[in-house]
Coordinates of C-alpha atoms and ligand atoms in Angstrom, one line a residue:
X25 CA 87.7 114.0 101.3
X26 CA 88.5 114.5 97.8
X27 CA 90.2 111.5 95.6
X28 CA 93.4 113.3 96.3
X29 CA 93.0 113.7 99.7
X30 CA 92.7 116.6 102.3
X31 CA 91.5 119.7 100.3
X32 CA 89.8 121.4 102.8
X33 CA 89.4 124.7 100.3
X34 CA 88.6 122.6 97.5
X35 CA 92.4 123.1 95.3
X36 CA 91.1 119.9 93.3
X37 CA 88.8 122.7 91.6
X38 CA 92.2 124.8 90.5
X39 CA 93.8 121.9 88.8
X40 CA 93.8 120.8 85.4
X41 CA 92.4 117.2 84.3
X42 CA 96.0 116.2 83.6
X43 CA 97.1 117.5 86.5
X44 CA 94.6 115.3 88.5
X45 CA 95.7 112.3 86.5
X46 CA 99.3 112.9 86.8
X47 CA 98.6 113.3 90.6
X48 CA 96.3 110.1 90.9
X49 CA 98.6 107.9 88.9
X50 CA 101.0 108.2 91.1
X51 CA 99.3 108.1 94.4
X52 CA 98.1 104.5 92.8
X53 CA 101.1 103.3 92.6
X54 CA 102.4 104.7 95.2
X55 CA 99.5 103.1 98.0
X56 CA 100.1 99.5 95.8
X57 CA 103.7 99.1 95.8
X58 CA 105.1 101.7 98.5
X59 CA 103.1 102.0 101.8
X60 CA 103.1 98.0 102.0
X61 CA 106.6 97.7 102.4
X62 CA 107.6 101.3 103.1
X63 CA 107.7 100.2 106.9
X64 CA 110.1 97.3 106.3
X65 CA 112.6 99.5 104.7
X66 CA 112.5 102.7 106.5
X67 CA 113.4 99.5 109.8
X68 CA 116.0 97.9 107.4
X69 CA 117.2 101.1 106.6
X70 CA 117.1 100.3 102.5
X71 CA 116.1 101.8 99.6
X72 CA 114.2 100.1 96.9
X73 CA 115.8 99.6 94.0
X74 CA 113.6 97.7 92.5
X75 CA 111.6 100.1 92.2
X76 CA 113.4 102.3 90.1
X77 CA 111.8 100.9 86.8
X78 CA 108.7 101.2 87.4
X79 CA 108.8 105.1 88.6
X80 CA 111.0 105.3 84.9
X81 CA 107.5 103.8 83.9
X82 CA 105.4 105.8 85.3
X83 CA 107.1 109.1 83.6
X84 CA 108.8 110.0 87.1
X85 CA 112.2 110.5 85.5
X86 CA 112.7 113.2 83.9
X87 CA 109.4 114.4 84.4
X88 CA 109.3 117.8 83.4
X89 CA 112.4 117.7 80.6
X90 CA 111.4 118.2 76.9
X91 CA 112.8 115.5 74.4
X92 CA 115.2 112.3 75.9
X93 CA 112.2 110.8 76.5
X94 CA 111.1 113.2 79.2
X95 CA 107.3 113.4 80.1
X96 CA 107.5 117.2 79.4
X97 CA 105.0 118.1 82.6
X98 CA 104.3 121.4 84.2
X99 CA 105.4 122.1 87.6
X100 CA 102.1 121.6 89.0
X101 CA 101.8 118.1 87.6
X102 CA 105.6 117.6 88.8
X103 CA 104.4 119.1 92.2
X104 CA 101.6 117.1 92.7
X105 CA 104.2 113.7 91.9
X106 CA 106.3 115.0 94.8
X107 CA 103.1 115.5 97.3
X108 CA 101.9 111.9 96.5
X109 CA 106.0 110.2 96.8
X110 CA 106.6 111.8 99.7
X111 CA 102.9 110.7 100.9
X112 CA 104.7 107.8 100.9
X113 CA 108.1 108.7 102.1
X114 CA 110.7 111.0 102.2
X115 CA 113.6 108.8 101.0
X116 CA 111.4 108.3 98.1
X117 CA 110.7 111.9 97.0
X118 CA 114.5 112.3 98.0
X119 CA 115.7 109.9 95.0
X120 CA 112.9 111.9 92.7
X121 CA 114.2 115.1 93.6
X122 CA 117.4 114.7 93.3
X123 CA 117.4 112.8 90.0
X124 CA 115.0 115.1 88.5
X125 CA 116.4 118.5 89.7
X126 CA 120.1 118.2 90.8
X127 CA 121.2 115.7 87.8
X128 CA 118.8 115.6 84.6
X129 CA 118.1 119.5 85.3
X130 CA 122.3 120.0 85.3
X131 CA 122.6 117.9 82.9
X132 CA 120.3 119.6 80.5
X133 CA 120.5 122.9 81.6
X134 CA 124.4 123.3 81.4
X135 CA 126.0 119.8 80.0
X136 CA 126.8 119.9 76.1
X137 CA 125.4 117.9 73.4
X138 CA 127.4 115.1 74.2
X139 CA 126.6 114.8 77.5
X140 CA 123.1 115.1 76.9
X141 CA 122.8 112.2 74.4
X142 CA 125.4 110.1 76.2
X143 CA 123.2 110.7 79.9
X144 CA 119.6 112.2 79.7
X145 CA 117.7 108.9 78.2
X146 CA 119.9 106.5 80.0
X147 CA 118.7 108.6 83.5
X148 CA 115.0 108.5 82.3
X149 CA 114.6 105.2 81.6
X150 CA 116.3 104.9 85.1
X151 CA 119.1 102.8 83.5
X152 CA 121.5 105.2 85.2
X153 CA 121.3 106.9 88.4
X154 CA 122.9 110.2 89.5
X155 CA 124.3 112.3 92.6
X156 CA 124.6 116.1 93.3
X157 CA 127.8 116.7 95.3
X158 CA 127.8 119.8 96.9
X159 CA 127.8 119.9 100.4
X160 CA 131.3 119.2 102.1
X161 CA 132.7 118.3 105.4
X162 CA 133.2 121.8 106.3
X163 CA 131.0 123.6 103.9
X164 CA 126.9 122.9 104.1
X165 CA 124.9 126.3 104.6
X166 CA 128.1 128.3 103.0
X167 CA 128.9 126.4 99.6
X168 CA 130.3 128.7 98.3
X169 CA 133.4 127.7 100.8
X170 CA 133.6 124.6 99.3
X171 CA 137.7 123.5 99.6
X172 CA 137.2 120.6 96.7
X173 CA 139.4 122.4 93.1
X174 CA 139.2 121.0 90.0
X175 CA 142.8 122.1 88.8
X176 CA 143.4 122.1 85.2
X177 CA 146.0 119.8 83.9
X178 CA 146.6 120.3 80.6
X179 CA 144.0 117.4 78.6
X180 CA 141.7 117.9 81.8
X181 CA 141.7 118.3 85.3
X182 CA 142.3 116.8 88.6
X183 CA 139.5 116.7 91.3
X184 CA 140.9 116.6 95.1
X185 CA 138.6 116.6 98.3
X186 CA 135.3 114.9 99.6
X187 CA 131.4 115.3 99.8
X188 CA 129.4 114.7 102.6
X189 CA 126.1 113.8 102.9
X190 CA 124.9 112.8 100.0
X191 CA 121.5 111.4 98.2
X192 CA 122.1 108.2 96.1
X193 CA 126.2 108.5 96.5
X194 CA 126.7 104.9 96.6
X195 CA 123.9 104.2 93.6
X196 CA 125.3 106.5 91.5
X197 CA 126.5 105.5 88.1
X198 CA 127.3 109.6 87.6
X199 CA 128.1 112.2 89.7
X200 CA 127.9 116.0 89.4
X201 CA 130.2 117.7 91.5
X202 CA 130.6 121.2 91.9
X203 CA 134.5 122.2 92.7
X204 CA 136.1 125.2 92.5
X205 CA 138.5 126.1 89.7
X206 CA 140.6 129.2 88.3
X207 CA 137.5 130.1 86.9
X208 CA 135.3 129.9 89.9
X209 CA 132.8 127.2 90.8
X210 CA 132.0 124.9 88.4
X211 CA 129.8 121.6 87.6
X212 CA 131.7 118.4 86.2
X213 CA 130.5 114.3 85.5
X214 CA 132.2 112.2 87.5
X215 CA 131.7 108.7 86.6
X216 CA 131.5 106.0 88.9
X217 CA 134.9 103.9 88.7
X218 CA 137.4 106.7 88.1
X219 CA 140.3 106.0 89.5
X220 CA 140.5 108.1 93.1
X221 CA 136.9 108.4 92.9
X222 CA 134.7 106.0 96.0
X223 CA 131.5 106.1 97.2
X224 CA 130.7 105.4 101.7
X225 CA 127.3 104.8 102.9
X226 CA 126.4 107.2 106.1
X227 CA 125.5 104.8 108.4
X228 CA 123.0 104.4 111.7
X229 CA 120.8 107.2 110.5
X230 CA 117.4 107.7 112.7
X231 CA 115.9 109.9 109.6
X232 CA 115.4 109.1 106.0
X233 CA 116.3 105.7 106.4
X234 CA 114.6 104.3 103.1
X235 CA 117.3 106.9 101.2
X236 CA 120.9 106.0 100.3
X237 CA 123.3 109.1 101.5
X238 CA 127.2 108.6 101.5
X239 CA 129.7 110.3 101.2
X240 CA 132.2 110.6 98.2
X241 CA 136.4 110.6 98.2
X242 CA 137.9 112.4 95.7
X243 CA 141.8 111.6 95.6
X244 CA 143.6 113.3 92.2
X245 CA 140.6 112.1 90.1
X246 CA 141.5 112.8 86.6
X247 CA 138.9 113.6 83.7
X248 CA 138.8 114.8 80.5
X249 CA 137.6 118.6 79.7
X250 CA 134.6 116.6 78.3
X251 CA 133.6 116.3 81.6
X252 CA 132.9 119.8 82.5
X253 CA 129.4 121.0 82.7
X254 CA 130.5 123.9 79.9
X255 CA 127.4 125.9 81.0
X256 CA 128.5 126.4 84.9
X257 CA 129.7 129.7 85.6
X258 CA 129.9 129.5 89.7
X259 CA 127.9 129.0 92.2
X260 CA 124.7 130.7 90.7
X261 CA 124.2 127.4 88.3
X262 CA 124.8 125.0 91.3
X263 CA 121.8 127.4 93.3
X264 CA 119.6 127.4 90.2
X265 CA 119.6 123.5 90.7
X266 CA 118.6 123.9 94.4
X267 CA 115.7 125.8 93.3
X268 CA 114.7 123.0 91.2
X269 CA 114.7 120.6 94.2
X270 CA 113.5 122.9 97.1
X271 CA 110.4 123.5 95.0
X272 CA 109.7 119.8 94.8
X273 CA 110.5 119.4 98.7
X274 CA 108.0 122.3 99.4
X275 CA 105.0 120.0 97.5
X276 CA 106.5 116.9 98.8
X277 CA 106.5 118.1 102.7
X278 CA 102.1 118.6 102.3
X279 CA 102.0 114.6 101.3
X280 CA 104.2 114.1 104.5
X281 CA 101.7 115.9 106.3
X282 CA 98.5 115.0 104.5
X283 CA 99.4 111.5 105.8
X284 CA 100.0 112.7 109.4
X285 CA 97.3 114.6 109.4
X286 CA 94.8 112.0 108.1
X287 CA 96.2 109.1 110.3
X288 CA 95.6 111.5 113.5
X289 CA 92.1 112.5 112.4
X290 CA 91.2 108.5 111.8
X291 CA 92.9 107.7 115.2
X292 CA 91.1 110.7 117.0
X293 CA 87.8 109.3 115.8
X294 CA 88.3 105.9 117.3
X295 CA 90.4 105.8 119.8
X296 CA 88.0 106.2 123.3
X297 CA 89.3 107.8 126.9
X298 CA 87.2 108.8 129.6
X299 CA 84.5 107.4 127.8
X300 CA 84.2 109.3 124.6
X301 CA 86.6 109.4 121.5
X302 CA 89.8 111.5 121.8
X303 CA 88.2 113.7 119.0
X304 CA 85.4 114.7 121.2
X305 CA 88.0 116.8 123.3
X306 CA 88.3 120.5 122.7
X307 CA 92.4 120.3 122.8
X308 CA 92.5 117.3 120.3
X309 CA 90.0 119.2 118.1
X310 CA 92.6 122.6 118.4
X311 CA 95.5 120.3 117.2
X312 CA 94.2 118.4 114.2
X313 CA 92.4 122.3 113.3
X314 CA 96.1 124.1 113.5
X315 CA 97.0 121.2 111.7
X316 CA 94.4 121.7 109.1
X317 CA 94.8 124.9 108.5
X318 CA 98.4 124.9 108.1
X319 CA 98.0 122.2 105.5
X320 CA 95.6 124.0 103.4
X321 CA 98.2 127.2 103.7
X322 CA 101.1 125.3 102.4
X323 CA 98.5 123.9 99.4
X324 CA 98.1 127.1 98.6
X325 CA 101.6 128.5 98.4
X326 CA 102.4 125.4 96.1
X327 CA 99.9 126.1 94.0
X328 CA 100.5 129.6 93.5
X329 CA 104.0 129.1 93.1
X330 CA 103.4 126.3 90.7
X331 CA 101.7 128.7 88.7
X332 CA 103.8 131.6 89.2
X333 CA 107.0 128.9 87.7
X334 CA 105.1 128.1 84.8
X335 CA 104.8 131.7 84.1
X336 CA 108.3 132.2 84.5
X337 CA 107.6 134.3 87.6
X338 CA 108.6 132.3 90.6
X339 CA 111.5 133.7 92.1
X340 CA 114.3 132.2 94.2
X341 CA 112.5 133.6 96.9
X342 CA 109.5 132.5 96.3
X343 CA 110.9 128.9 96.5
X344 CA 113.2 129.8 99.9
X345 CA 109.6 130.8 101.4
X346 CA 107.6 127.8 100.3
X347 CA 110.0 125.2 101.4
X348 CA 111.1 126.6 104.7
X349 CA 107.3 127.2 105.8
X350 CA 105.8 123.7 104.4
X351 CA 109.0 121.9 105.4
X352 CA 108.9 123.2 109.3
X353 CA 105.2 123.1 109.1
X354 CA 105.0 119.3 107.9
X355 CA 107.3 118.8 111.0
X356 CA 105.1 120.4 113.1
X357 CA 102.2 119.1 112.3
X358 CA 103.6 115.2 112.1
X359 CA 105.3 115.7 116.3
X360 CA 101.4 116.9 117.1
X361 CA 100.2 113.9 114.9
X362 CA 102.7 111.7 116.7
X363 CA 101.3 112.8 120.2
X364 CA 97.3 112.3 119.3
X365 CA 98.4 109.1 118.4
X366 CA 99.9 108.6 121.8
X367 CA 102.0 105.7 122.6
X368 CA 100.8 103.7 119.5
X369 CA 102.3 106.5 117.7
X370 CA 105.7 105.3 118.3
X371 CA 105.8 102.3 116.3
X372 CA 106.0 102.1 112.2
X373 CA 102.6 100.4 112.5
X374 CA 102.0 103.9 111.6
X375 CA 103.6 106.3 109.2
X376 CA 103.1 109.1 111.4
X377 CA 107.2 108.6 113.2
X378 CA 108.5 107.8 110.1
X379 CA 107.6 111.1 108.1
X380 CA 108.3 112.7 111.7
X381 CA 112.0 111.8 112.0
X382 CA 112.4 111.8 107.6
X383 CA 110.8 115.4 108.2
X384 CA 114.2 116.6 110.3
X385 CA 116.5 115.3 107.6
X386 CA 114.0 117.4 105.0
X387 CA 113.6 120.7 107.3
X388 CA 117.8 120.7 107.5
X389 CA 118.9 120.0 103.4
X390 CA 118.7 122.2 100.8
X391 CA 118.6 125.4 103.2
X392 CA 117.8 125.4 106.7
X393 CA 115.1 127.5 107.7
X394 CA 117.8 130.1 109.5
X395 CA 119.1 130.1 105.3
X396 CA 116.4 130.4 104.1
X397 CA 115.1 133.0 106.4
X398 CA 118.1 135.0 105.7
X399 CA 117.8 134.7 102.0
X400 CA 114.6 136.3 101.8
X401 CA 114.9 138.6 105.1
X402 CA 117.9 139.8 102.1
X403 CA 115.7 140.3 99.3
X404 CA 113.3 142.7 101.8
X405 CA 115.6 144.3 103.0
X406 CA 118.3 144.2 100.4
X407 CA 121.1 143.7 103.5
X408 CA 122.6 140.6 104.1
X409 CA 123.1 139.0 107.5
X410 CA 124.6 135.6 106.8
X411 CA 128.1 136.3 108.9
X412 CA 128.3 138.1 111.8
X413 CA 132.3 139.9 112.3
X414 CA 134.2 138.4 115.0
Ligands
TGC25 P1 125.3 134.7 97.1 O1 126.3 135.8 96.9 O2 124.0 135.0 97.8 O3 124.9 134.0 95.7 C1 125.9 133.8 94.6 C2 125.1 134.1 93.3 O4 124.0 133.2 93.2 C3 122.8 134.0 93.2 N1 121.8 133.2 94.0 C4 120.9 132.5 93.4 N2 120.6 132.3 92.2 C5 119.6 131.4 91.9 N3 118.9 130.8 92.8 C6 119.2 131.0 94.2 N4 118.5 130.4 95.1 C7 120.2 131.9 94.5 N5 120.8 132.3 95.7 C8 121.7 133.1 95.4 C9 123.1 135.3 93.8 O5 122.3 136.3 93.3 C10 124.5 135.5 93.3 O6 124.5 135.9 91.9 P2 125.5 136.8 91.2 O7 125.0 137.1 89.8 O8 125.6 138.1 92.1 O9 126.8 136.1 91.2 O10 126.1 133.5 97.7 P3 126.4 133.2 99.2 O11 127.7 132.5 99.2 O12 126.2 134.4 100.0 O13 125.3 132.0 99.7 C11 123.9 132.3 99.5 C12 123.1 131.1 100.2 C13 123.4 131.1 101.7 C14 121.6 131.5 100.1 C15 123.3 129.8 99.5 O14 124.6 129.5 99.6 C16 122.5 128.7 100.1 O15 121.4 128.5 99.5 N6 122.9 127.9 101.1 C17 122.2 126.6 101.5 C18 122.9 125.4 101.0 C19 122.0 124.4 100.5 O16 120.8 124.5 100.3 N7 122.6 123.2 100.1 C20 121.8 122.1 99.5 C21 122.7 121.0 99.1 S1 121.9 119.9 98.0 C22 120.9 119.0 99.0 O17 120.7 119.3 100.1 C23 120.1 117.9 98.3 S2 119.1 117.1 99.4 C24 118.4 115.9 98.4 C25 117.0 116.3 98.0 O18 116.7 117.4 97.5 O19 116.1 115.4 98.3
FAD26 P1 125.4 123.7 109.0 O1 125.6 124.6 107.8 O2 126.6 123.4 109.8 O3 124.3 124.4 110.0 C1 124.2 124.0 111.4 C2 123.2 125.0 112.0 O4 123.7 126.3 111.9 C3 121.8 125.0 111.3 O5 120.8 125.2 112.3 C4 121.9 126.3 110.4 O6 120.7 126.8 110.1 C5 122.8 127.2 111.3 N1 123.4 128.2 110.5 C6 124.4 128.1 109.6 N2 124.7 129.2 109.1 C7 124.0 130.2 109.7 C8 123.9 131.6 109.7 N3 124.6 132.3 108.8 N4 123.0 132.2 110.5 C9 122.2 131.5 111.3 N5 122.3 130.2 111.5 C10 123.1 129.5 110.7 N6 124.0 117.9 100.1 C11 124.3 117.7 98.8 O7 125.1 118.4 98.3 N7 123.7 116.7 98.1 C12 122.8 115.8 98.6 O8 122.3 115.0 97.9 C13 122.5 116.0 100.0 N8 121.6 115.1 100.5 C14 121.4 115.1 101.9 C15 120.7 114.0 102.5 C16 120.6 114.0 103.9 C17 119.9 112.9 104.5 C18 121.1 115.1 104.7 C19 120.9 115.1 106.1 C20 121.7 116.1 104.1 C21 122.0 116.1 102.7 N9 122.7 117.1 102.0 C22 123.1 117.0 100.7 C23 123.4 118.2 102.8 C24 122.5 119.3 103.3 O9 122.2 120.2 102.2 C25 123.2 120.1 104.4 O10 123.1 119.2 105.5 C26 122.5 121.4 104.7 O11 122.8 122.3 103.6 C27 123.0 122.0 106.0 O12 124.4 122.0 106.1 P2 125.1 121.4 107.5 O13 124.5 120.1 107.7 O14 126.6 121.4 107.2 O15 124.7 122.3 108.6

């Protein structure tokens, strides 16, 4: 096995030498300080905090931005962080993800100047810690029914509804939230502490348990115009973000499986029945080869759609395809994991349940496989089936 892990068709070959290191550094870290306690909080249900500083360290934050102190990486490099985090677990990709793609990305890609200096280094040197709130009560697939307005009230506006669901609500020093105004959908910052403005933790969760999701209240909050994202102009920018994140999720779901995969393959080896190892059985040897193979496929859609970003040629597409194959595949392949494993493989002495039930949270957000089938079953055949007429 290469230093980076399963490669059966040798992708270590395709990757530059800072890609490697950017991949290995993380992997480090994340075998030294993660996997020994990732257990206890994935049990306690608690996201590290502590942490946080020393991913700002490692050049996690803000990893592929130019300038605020951003590492400036490609999207294979920033691929390859997401395999290796989520190696370790979901809820810890999750907090990447969503700081590096639905708030630093916003922030830099529509906020003004101000909001730039006054946010981007404070969020890479993980001094301050953001939320995307999108997703609504009554609007998840369908964003674009979202009932929260922003109304304008003369200096600013007022905010009025709620969020559901969301990564790092109750962490958040900053929130962007996407409301809809006279002007169609738009981004704003909403700071933590504005009056009307609260935070809930989502409670008794079975998946991504080592990931803080709440949801936020939004009761006549009032903010300055300085608080809209200026560059929002509907739901496109909000769906440009998403892009951001499901191409992270689509790397991040072959570390889930890579570590399914490999703790299957170790337990297949040793584990004896009927007087030879597991592994010795041709149905055993089927399972960890489907799952083999369909790991080395999803390596190779991320890489090529890595690529294809870097060239500007990746398109929405692209992304809805990569993320719904490796997300259901890494699902897949961690329930067959789960059963080679047998009953041992019901415990958090191995990762293997862990990534399985973190897997159903990440096969469900940011597009369900029926969305994202849809979405690209629209590009082929340029008709849209997302409603049905009653
Ligand atoms: P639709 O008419 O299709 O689109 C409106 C405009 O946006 C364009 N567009 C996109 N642009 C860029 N990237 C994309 N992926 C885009 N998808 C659509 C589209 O061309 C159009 O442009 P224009 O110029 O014509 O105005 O809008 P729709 O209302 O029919 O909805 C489309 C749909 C269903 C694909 C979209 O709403 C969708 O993706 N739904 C899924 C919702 C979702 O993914 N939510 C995620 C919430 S965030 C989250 O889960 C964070 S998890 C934490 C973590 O990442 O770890
Ligand atoms: P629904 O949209 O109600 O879907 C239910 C089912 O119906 C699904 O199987 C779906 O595929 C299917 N369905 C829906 N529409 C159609 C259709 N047209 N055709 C066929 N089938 C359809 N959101 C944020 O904004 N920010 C976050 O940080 C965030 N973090 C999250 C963290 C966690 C742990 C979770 C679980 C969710 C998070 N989300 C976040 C929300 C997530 O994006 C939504 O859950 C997701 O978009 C699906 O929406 P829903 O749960 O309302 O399901």
């Amino acid at each position: 096995m290469a230093s980076g892990g399963t490669d059966y068709w040798l992708c270590e070959e395709l990757l530059s030498i800072e890609e490697r290191e950017a991949r290995d550094r993380v992997r480090a870290w994340v075998e030294a300080r993660y996997l020994p306690r990732a257990a206890d909080c994935f049990e306690d249900g608690v996201f590290p905090v502590d942490l946080i500083p020393e991913m700002a360290d490692l050049g996690l934050l803000g990893m592929k931005l130019h300038g605020y102190g951003g590492a400036g990486a490609n999207s294979v490099a920033y691929g390859l962080a997401n395999q290796e985090l989520e190696r370790g677990d979901s809820g810890l990709r999750s907090f990447i993800s969503v700081m590096n793609a639905l708030v630093i990305h916003p922030i830099a890609a529509f906020g003004s100047e101000e909001q730039k200096d006054r946010w981007l280094p404070a969020l890479v040197k993980g001094e301050a810690i953001g939320c995307f709130g999108m997703t609504e009560p009554m609007a998840g697939s369908d964003p674009g029914s979202m009932r929260t307005t922003a109304v304008r009230d003369g200096t600013g506006y007022e905010i009025n509804g709620r969020k559901m669901w969301i990564t790092n609500g109750d962490l958040a020093h900053v929130a962007v939230i996407w409301a809809r105004t006279g002007e169609g959908i738009r981004g704003f910052l909403v700071e933590k502490g504005t009056p009307g403005f609260s935070a809930h933790p989502i409670r008794r969760k079975f998946s991504l348990r080592a990931s803080v999701t709440s949801a936020l209240v939004l009761d006549r909050v009032r903010i300055p115009e300085s608080s809209l994202l200026p560059g929002t102009t509907g739901l496109k920018s909000a769906l440009l973000c998403l892009n951001e994140a499901r191409y992270g999720i689509a790397w991040g779901t072959v570390g889930a499986a890579m570590a399914c995969y490999e703790a299957a393959l170790d337990h297949a080896g040793s584990r004896v029945q009927f007087g030879a190892p597991i592994g010795a059985t041709q149905l055993v040897q089927g399972k960890l080869v489907k799952m083999l193979t369909e790991i080395t496929k999803a390596q190779l859609l991320c890489l090529r759609l890595g690529r294809l970003k870097d060239q500007g040629k990746a398109r929405p597409e692209h992304i809805s395809m990569a993320k719904m194959n490796n997300s259901s595949e890494a699902l897949k392949i961690a329930r067959a994991a789960r059963d080679i494993l047998g009953a041992s493989g019901i415990t958090l002495a191995h990762s293997v349940i862990r990534h399985m039930l973190n897997l159903e949270t990440v096969n469900t957000y940011e597009g369900t496989q029926d969305i994202h089938t849809l979405a690209i079953g629209r590009d082929i055949t340029g008709l849209g089936a997302f409603s049905c007429q009653l």
